[in-house]
Tab-separated table of N, CA and C in Angstrom:
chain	number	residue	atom	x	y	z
Y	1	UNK	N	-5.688	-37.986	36.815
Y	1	UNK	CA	-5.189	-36.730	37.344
Y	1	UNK	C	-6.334	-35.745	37.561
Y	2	UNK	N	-7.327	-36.199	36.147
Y	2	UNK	CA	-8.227	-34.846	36.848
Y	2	UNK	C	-9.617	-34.948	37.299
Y	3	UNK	N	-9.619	-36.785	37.890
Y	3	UNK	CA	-10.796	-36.793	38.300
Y	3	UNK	C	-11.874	-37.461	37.156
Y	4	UNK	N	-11.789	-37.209	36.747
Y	4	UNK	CA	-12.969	-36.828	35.692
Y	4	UNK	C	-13.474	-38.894	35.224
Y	5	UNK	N	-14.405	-38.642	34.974
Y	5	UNK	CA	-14.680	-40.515	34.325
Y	5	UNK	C	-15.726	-40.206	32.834
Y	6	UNK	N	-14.283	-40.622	31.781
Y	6	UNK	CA	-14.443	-41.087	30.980
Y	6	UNK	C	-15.776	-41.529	30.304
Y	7	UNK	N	-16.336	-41.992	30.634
Y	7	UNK	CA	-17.528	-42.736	30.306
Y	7	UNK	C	-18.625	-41.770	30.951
Y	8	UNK	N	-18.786	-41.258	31.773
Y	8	UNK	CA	-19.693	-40.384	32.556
Y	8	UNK	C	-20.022	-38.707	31.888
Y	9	UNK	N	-18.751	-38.598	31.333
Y	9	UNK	CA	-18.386	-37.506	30.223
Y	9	UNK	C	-19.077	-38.115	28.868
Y	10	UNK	N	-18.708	-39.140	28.381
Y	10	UNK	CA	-19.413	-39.349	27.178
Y	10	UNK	C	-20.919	-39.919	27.403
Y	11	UNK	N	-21.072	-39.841	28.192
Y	11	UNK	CA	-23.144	-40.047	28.316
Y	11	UNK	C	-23.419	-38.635	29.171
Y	12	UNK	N	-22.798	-37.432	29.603
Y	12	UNK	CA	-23.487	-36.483	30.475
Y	12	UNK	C	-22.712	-35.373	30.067
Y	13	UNK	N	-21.614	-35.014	29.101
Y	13	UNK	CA	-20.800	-34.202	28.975
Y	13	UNK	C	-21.348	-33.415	27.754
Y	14	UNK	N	-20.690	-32.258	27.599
Y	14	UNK	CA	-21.306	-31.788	26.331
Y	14	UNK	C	-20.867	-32.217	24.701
Y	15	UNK	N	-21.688	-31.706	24.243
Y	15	UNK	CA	-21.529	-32.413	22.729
Y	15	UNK	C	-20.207	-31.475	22.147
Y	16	UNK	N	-19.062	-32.020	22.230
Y	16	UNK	CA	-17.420	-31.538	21.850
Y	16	UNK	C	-18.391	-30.118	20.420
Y	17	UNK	N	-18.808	-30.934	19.202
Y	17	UNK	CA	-19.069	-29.549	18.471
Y	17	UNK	C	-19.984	-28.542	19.218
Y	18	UNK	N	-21.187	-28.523	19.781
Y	18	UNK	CA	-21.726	-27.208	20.508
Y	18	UNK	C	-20.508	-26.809	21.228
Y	19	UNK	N	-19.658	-27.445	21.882
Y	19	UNK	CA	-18.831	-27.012	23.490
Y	19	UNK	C	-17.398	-25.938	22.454
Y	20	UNK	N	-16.968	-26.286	21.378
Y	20	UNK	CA	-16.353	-25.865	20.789
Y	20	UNK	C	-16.477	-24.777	19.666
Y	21	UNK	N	-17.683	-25.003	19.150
Y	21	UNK	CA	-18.779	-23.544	18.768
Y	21	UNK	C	-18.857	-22.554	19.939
Y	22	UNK	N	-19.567	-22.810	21.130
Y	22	UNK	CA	-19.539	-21.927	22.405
Y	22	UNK	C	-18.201	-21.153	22.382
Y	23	UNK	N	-16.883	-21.853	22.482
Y	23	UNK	CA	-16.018	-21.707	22.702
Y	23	UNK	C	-15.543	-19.951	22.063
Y	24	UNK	N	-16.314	-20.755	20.509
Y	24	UNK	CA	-15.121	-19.932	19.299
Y	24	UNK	C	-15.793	-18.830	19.544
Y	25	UNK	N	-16.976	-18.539	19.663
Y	25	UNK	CA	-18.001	-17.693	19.542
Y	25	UNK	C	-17.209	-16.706	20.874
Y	26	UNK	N	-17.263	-17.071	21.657
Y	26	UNK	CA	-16.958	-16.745	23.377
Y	26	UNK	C	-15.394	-16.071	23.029
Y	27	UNK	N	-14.002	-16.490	22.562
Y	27	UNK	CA	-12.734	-16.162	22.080
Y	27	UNK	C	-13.144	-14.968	21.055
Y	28	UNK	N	-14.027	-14.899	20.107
Y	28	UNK	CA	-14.156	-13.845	19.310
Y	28	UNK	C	-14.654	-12.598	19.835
Y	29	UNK	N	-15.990	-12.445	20.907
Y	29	UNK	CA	-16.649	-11.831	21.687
Y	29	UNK	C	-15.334	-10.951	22.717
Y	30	UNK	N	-14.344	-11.425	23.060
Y	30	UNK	CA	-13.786	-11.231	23.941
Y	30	UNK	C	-11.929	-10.365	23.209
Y	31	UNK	N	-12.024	-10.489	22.083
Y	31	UNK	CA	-10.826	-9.984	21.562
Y	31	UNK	C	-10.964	-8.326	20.752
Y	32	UNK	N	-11.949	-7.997	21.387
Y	32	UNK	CA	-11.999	-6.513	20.865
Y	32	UNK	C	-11.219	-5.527	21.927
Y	33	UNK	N	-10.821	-4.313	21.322
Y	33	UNK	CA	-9.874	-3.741	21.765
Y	33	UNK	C	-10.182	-1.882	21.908
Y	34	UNK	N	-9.658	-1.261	22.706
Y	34	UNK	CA	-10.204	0.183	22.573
Y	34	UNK	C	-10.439	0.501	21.029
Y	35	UNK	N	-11.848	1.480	21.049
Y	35	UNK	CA	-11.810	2.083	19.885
Y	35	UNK	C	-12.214	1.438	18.785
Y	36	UNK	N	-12.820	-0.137	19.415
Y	36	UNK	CA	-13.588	-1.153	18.568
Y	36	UNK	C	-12.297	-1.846	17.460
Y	37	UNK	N	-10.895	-1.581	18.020
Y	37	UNK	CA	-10.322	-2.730	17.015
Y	37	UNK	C	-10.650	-4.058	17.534
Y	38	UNK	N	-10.008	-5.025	16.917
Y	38	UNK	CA	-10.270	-6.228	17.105
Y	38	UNK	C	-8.400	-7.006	17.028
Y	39	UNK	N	-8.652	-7.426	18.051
Y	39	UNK	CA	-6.777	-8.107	18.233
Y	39	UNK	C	-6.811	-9.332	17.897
Y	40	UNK	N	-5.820	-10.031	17.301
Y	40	UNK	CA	-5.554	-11.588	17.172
Y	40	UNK	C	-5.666	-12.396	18.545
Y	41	UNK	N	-6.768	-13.212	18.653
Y	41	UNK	CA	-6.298	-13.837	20.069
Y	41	UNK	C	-5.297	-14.819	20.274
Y	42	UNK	N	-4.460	-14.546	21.239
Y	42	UNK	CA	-3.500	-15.866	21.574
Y	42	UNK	C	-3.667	-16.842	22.650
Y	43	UNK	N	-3.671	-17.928	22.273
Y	43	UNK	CA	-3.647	-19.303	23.650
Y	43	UNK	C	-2.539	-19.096	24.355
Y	44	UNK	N	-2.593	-18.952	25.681
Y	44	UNK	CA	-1.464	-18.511	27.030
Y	44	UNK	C	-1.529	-20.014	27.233
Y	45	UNK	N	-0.758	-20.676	27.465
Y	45	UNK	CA	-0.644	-21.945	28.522
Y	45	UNK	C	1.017	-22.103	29.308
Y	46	UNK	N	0.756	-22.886	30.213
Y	46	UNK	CA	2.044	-23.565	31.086
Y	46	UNK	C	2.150	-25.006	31.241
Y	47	UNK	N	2.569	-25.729	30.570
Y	47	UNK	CA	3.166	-25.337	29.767
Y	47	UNK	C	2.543	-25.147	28.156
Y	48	UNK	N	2.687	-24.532	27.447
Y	48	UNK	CA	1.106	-24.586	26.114
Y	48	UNK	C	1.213	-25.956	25.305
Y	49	UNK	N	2.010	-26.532	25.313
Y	49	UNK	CA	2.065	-28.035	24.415
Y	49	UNK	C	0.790	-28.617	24.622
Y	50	UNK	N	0.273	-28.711	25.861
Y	50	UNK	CA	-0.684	-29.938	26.296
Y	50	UNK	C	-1.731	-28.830	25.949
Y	51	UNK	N	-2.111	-27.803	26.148
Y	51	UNK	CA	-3.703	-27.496	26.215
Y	51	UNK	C	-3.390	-26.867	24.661
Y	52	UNK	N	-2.456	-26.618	24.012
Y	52	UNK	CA	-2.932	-26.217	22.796
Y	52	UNK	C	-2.717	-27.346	21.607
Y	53	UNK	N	-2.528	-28.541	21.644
Y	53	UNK	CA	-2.595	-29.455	21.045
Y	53	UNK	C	-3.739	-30.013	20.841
Y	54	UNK	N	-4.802	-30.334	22.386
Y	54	UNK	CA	-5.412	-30.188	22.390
Y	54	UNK	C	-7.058	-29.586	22.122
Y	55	UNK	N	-6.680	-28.423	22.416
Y	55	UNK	CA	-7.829	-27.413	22.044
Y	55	UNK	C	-7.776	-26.840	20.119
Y	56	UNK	N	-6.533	-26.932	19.585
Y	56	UNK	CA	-6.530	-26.603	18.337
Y	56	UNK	C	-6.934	-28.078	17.550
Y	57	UNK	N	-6.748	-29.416	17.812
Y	57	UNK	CA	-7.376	-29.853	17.115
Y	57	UNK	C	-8.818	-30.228	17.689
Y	58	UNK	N	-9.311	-30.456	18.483
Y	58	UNK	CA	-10.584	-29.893	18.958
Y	58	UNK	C	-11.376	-28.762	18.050
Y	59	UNK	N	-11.068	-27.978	17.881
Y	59	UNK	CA	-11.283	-26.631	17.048
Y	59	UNK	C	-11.910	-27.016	15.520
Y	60	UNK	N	-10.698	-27.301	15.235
Y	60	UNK	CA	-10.750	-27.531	13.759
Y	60	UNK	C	-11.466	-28.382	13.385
Y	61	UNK	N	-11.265	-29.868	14.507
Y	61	UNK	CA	-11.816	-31.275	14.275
Y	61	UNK	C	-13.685	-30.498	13.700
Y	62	UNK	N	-13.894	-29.596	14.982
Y	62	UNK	CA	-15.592	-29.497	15.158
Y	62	UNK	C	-15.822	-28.355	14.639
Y	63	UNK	N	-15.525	-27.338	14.460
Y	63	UNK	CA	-15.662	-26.389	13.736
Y	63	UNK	C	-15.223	-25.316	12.521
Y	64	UNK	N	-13.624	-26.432	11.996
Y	64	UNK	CA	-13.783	-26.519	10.889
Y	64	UNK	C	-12.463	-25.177	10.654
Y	65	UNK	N	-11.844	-24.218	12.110
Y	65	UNK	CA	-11.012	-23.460	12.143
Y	65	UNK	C	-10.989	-23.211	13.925
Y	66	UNK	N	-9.601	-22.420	13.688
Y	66	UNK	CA	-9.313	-21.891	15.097
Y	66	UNK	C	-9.379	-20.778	15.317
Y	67	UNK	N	-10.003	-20.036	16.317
Y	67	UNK	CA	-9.823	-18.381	15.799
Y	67	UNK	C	-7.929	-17.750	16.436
Y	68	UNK	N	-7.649	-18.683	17.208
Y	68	UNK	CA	-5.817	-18.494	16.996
Y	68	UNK	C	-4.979	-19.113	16.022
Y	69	UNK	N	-6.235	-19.043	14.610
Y	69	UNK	CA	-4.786	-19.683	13.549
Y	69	UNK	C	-3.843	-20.597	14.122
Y	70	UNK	N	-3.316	-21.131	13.136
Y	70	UNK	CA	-2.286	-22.306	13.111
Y	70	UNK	C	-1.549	-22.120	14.324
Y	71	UNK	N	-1.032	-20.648	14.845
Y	71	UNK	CA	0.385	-20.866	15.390
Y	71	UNK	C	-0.299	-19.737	16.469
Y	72	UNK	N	-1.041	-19.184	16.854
Y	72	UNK	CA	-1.637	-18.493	17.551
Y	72	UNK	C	-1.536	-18.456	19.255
Y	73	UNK	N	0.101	-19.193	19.769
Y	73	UNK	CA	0.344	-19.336	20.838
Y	73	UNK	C	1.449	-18.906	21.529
Y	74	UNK	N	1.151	-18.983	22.977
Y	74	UNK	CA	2.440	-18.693	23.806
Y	74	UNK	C	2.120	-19.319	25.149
Y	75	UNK	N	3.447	-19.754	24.710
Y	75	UNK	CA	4.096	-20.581	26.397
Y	75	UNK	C	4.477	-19.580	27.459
Y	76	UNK	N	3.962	-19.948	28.468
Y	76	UNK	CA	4.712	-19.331	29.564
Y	76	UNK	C	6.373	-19.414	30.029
Y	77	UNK	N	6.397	-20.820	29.876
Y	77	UNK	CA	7.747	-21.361	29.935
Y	77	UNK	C	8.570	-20.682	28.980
Y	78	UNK	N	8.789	-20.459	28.449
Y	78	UNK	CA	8.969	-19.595	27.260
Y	78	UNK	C	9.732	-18.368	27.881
Y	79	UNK	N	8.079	-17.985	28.042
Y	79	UNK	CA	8.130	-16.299	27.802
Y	79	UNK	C	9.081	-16.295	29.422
Y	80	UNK	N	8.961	-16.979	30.346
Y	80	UNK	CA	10.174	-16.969	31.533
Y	80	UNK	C	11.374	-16.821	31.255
Y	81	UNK	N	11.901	-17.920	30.195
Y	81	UNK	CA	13.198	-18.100	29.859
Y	81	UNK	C	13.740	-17.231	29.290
Y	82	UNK	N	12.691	-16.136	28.264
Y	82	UNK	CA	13.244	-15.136	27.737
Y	82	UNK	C	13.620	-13.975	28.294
Y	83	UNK	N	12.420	-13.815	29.552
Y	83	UNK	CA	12.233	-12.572	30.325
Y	83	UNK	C	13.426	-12.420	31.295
Y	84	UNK	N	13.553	-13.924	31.708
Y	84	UNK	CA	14.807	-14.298	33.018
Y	84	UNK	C	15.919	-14.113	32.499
Y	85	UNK	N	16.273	-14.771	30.887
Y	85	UNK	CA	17.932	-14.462	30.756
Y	85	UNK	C	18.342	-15.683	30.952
Y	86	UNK	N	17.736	-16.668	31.136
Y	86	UNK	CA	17.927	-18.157	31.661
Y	86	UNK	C	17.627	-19.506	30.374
Y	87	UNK	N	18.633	-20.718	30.335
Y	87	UNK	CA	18.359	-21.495	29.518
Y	87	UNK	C	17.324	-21.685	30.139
Y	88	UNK	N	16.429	-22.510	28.572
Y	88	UNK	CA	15.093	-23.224	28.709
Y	88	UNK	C	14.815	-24.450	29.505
Y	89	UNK	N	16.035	-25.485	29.951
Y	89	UNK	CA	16.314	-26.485	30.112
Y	89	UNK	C	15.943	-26.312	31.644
Y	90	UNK	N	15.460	-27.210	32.450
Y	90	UNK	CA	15.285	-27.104	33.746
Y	90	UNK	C	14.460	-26.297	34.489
Y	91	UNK	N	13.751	-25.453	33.363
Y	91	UNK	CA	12.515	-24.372	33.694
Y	91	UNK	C	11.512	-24.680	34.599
Y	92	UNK	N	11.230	-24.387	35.563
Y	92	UNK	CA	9.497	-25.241	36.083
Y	92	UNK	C	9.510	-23.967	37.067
Y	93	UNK	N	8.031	-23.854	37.313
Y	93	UNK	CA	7.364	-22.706	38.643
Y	93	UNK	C	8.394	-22.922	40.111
Y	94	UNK	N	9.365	-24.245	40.386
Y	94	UNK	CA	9.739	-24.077	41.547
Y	94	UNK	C	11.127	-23.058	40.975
Y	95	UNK	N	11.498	-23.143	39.851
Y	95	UNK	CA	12.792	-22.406	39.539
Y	95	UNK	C	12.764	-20.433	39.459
Y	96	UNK	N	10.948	-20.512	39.460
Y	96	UNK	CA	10.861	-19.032	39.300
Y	96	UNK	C	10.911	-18.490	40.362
Y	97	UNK	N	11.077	-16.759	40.378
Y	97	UNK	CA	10.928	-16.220	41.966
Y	97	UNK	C	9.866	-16.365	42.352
Y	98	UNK	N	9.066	-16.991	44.058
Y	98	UNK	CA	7.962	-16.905	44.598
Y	98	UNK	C	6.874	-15.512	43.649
Y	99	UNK	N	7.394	-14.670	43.780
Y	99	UNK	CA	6.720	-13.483	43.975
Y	99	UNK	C	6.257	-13.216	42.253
Y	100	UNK	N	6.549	-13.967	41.560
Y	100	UNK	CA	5.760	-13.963	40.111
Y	100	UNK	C	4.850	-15.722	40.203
Y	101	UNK	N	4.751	-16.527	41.133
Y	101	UNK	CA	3.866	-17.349	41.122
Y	101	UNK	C	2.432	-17.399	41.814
Y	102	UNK	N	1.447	-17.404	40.837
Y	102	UNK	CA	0.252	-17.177	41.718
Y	102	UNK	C	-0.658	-17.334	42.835
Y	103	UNK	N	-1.044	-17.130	43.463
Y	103	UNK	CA	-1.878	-17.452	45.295
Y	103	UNK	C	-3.010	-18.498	45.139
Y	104	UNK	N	-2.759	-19.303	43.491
Y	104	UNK	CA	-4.055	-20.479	43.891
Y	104	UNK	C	-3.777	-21.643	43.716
Y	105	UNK	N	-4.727	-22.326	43.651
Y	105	UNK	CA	-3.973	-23.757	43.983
Y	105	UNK	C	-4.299	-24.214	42.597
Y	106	UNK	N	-3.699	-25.483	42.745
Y	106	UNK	CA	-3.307	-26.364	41.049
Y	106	UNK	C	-3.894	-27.279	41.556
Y	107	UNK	N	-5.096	-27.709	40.839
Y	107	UNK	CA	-5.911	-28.307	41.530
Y	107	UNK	C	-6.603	-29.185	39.897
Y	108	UNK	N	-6.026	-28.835	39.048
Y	108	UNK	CA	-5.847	-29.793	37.826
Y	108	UNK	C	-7.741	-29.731	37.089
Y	109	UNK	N	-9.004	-28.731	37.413
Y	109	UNK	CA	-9.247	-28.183	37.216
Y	109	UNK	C	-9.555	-27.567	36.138
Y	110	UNK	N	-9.835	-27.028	35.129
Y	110	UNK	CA	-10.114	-26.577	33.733
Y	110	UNK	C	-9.722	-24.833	34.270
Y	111	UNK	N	-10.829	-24.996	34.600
Y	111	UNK	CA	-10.995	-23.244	35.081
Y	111	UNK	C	-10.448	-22.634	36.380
Y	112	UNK	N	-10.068	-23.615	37.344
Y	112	UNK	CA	-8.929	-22.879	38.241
Y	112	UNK	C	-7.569	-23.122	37.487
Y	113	UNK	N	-7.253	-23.949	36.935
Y	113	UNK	CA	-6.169	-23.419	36.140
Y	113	UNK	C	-5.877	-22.318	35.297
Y	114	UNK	N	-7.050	-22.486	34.466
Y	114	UNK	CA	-7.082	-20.854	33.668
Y	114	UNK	C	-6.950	-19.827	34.184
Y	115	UNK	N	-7.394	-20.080	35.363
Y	115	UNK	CA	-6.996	-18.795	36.261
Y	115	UNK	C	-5.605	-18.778	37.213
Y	116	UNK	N	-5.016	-20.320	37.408
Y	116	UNK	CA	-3.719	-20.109	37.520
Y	116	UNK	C	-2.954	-19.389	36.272
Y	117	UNK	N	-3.056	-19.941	34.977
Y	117	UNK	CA	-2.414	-19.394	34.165
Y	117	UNK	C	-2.272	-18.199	33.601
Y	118	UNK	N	-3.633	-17.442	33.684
Y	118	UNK	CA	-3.748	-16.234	33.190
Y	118	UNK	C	-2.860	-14.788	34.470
Y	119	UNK	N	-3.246	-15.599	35.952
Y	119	UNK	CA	-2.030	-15.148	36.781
Y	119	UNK	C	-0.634	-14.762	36.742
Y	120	UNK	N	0.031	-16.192	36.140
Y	120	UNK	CA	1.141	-16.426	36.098
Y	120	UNK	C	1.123	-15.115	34.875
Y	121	UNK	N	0.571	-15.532	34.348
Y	121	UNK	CA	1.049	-14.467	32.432
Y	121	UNK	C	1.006	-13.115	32.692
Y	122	UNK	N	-0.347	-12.787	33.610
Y	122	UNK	CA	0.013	-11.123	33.971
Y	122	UNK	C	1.518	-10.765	34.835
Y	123	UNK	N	1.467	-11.757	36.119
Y	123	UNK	CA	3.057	-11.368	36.655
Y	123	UNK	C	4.455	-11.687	35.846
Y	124	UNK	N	4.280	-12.367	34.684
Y	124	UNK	CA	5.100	-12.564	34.038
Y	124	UNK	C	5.441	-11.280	32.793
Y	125	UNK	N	4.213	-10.875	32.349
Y	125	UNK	CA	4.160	-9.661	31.505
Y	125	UNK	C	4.393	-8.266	31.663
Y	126	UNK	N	4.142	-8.502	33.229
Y	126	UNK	CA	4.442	-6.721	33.990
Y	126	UNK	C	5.953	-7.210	34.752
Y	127	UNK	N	6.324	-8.499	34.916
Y	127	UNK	CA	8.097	-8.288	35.434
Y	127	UNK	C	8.875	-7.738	34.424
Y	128	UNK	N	10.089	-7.030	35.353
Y	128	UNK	CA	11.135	-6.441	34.210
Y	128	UNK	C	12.049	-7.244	34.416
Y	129	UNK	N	11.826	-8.576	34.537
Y	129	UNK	CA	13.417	-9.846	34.253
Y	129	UNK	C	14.131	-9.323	35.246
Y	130	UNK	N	14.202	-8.474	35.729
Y	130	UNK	CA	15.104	-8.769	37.269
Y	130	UNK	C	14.957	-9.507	38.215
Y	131	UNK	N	15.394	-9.527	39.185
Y	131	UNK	CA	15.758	-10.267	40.296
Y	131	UNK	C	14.014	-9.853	41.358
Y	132	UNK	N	13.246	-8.399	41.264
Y	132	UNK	CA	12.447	-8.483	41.599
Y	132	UNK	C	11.121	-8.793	41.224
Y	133	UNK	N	9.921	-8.717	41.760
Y	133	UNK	CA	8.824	-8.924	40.732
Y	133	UNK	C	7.928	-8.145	40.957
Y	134	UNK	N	6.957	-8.195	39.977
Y	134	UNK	CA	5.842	-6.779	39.843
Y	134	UNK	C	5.148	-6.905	41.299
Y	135	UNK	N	4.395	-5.812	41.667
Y	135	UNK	CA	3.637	-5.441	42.531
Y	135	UNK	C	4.381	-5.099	43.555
């Protein structure tokens, strides 16, 4: 799905503990807040099962903690079903309104996804569950 070869990654890819040190270091740097607080960071995913299963034992495996704690997540899927008023069952981006889905492509990706997702989460966070959507 994403391209990628296996074997080409493990002789040219980065070393999982530096890439996951970078990581934690990079998530901590980035969770400060007006006035120099400091916020809990949370993992956004769509759906979050797969990238935070992932990335949390990754975490721990190499560095021993996560800086989103154990439970330090949120689904998009989720946060739809709650926002919409709608069972969870049958949820997917074609069921949402156009106008809360984002203008890029899914292209399976690391980092154009992240940036699909972090999309989706802002139009999802500024809709008021009605029938229209932000902007």
């Amino acid at each position: 799905m994403s391209g990628l070869d296996r074997a080409v990654l493990e002789a040219d890819g980065a070393d999982p503990a530096a890439a996951m040190r970078e990581f934690g270091r990079w998530v901590e740097g980035v969770r400060g807040g007006p006035g120099g607080r400091r916020y809990r960071p949370v993992m956004v995913g769509y759906p979050a099962v797969y990238d935070w299963q992932f990335l949390y034992w990754y975490l721990v495996r190499f560095t021993g903690s996560s800086p989103f704690g154990h439970s330090g997540c949120l689904d998009l899927k989720t946060l739809y079903a709650a926002r919409a008023g709608v069972p969870f069952a049958g949820i997917g981006k074609r069921s949402m309104p156009p106008g809360l889905l984002p203008d890029l492509p899914h292209t399976h990706h690391a980092l154009d996804d992240a940036r699909e997702q972090a999309e989706l989460f802002a139009n999802l966070w500024e809709w008021d569950g009605a029938t229209g959507c932000p902007g």
